[in-house]
PDB file of C-alpha atoms in Angstrom:
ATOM      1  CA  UNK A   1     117.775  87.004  71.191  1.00  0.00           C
ATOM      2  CA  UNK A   2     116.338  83.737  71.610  1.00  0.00           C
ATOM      3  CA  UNK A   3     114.378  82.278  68.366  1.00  0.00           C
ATOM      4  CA  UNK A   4     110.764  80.483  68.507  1.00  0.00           C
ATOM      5  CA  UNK A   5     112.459  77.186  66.682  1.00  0.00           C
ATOM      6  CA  UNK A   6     114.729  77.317  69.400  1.00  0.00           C
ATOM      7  CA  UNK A   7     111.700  77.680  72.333  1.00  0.00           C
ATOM      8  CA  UNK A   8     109.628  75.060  70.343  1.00  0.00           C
ATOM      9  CA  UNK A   9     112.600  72.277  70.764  1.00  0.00           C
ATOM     10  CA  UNK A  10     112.689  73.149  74.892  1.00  0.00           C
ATOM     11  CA  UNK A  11     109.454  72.787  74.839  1.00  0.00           C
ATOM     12  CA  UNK A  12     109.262  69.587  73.406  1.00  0.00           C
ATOM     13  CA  UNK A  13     111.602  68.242  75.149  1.00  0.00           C
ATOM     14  CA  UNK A  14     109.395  69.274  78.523  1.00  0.00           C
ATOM     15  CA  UNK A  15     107.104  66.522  80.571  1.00  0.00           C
ATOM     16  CA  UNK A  16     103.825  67.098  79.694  1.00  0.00           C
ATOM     17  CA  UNK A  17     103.141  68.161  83.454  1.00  0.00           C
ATOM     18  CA  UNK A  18     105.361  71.588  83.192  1.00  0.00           C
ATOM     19  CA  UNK A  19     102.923  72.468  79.992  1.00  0.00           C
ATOM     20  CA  UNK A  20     100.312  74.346  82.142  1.00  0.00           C
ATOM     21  CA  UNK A  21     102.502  76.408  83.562  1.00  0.00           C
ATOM     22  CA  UNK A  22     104.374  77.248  80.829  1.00  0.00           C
ATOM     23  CA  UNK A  23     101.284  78.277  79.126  1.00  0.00           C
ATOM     24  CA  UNK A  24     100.484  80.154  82.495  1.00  0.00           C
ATOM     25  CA  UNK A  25     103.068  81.988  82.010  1.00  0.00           C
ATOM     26  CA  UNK A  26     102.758  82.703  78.648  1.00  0.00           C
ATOM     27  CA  UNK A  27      99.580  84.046  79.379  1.00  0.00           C
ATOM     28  CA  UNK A  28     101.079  86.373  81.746  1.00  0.00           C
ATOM     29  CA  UNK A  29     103.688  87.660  80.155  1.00  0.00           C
ATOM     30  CA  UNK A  30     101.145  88.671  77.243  1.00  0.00           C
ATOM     31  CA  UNK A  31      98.476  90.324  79.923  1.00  0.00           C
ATOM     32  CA  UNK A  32     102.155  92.163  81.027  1.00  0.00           C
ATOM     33  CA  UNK A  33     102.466  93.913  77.940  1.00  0.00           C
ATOM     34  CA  UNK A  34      99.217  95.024  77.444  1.00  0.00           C
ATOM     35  CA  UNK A  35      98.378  96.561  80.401  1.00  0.00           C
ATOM     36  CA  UNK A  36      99.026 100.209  80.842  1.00  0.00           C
ATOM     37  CA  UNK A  37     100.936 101.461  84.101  1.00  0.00           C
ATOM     38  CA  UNK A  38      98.240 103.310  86.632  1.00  0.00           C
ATOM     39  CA  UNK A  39      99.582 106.609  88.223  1.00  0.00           C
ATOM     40  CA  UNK A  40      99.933 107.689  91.887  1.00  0.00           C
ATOM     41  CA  UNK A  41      97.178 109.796  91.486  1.00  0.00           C
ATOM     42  CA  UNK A  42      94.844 107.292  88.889  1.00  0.00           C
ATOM     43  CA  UNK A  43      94.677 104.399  92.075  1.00  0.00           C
ATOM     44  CA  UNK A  44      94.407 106.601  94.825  1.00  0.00           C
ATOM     45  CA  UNK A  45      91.452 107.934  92.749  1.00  0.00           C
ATOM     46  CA  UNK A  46      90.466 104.025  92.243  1.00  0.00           C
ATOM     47  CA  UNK A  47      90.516 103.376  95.979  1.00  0.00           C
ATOM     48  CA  UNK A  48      92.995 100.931  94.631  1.00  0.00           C
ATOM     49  CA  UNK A  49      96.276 102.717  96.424  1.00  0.00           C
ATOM     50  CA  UNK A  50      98.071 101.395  99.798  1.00  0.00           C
ATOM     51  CA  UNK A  51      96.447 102.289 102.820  1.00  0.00           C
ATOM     52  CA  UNK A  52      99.011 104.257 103.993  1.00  0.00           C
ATOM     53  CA  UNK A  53      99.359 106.205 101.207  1.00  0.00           C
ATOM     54  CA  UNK A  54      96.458 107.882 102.283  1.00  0.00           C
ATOM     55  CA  UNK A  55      98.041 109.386 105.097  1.00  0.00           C
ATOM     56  CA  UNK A  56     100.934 110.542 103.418  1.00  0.00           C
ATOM     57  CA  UNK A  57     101.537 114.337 104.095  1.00  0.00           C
ATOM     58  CA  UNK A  58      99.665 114.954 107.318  1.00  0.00           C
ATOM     59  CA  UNK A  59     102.544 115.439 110.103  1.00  0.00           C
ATOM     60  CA  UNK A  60     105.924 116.539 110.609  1.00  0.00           C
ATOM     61  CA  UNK A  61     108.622 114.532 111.427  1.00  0.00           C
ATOM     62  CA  UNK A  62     112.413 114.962 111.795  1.00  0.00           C
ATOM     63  CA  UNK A  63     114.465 115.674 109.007  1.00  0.00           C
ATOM     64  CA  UNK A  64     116.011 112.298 108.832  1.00  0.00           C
ATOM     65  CA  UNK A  65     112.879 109.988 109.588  1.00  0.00           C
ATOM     66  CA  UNK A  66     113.532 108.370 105.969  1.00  0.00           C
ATOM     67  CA  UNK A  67     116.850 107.572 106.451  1.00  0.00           C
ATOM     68  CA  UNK A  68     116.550 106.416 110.428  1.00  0.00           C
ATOM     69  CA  UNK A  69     113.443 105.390 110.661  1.00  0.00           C
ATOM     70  CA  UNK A  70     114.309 101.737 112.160  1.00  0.00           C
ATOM     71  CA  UNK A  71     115.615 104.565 115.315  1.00  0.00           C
ATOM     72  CA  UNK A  72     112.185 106.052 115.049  1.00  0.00           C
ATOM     73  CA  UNK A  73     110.072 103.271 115.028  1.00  0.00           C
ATOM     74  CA  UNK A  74     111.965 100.521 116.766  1.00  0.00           C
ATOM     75  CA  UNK A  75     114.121 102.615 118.998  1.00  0.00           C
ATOM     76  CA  UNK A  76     117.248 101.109 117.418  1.00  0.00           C
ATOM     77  CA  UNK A  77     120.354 102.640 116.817  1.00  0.00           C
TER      78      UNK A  77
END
């Protein structure tokens, strides 16, 4: 594990141009922790899901469309 005296040296050792993003990132990596994973279910509900999620479930396929799909859908082998 990597100690803050140890971060505080790298980052005094930086050019005062990398500071911003450093603290950019800094700010994301706290915003990362807070936030709680959504569900499936919680952004579909939000509108918030991939389009194509919303057509998930409504044909039939072949059995092995997951697998060979690049033969499906680009007619490759």
């Amino acid at each position: 594990m990597v100690s803050r005296d140890y971060i505080i040296e790298k980052l005094k050792s930086l050019p005062e141009e990398s500071l911003e993003e450093i603290a950019d990132f800094i700010e994301f990596v706290g915003t990362k922790k807070r936030r709680k994973p959504e569900t499936i279910s919680e952004s579909i509900e939000g509108g918030e899901a991939e389009p194509l999620s919303q057509v998930i479930g409504i044909c039939e396929g072949p059995s092995d469309l997951a697998e060979r799909h690049d033969k499906y859908i680009y007619g490759t082998r």
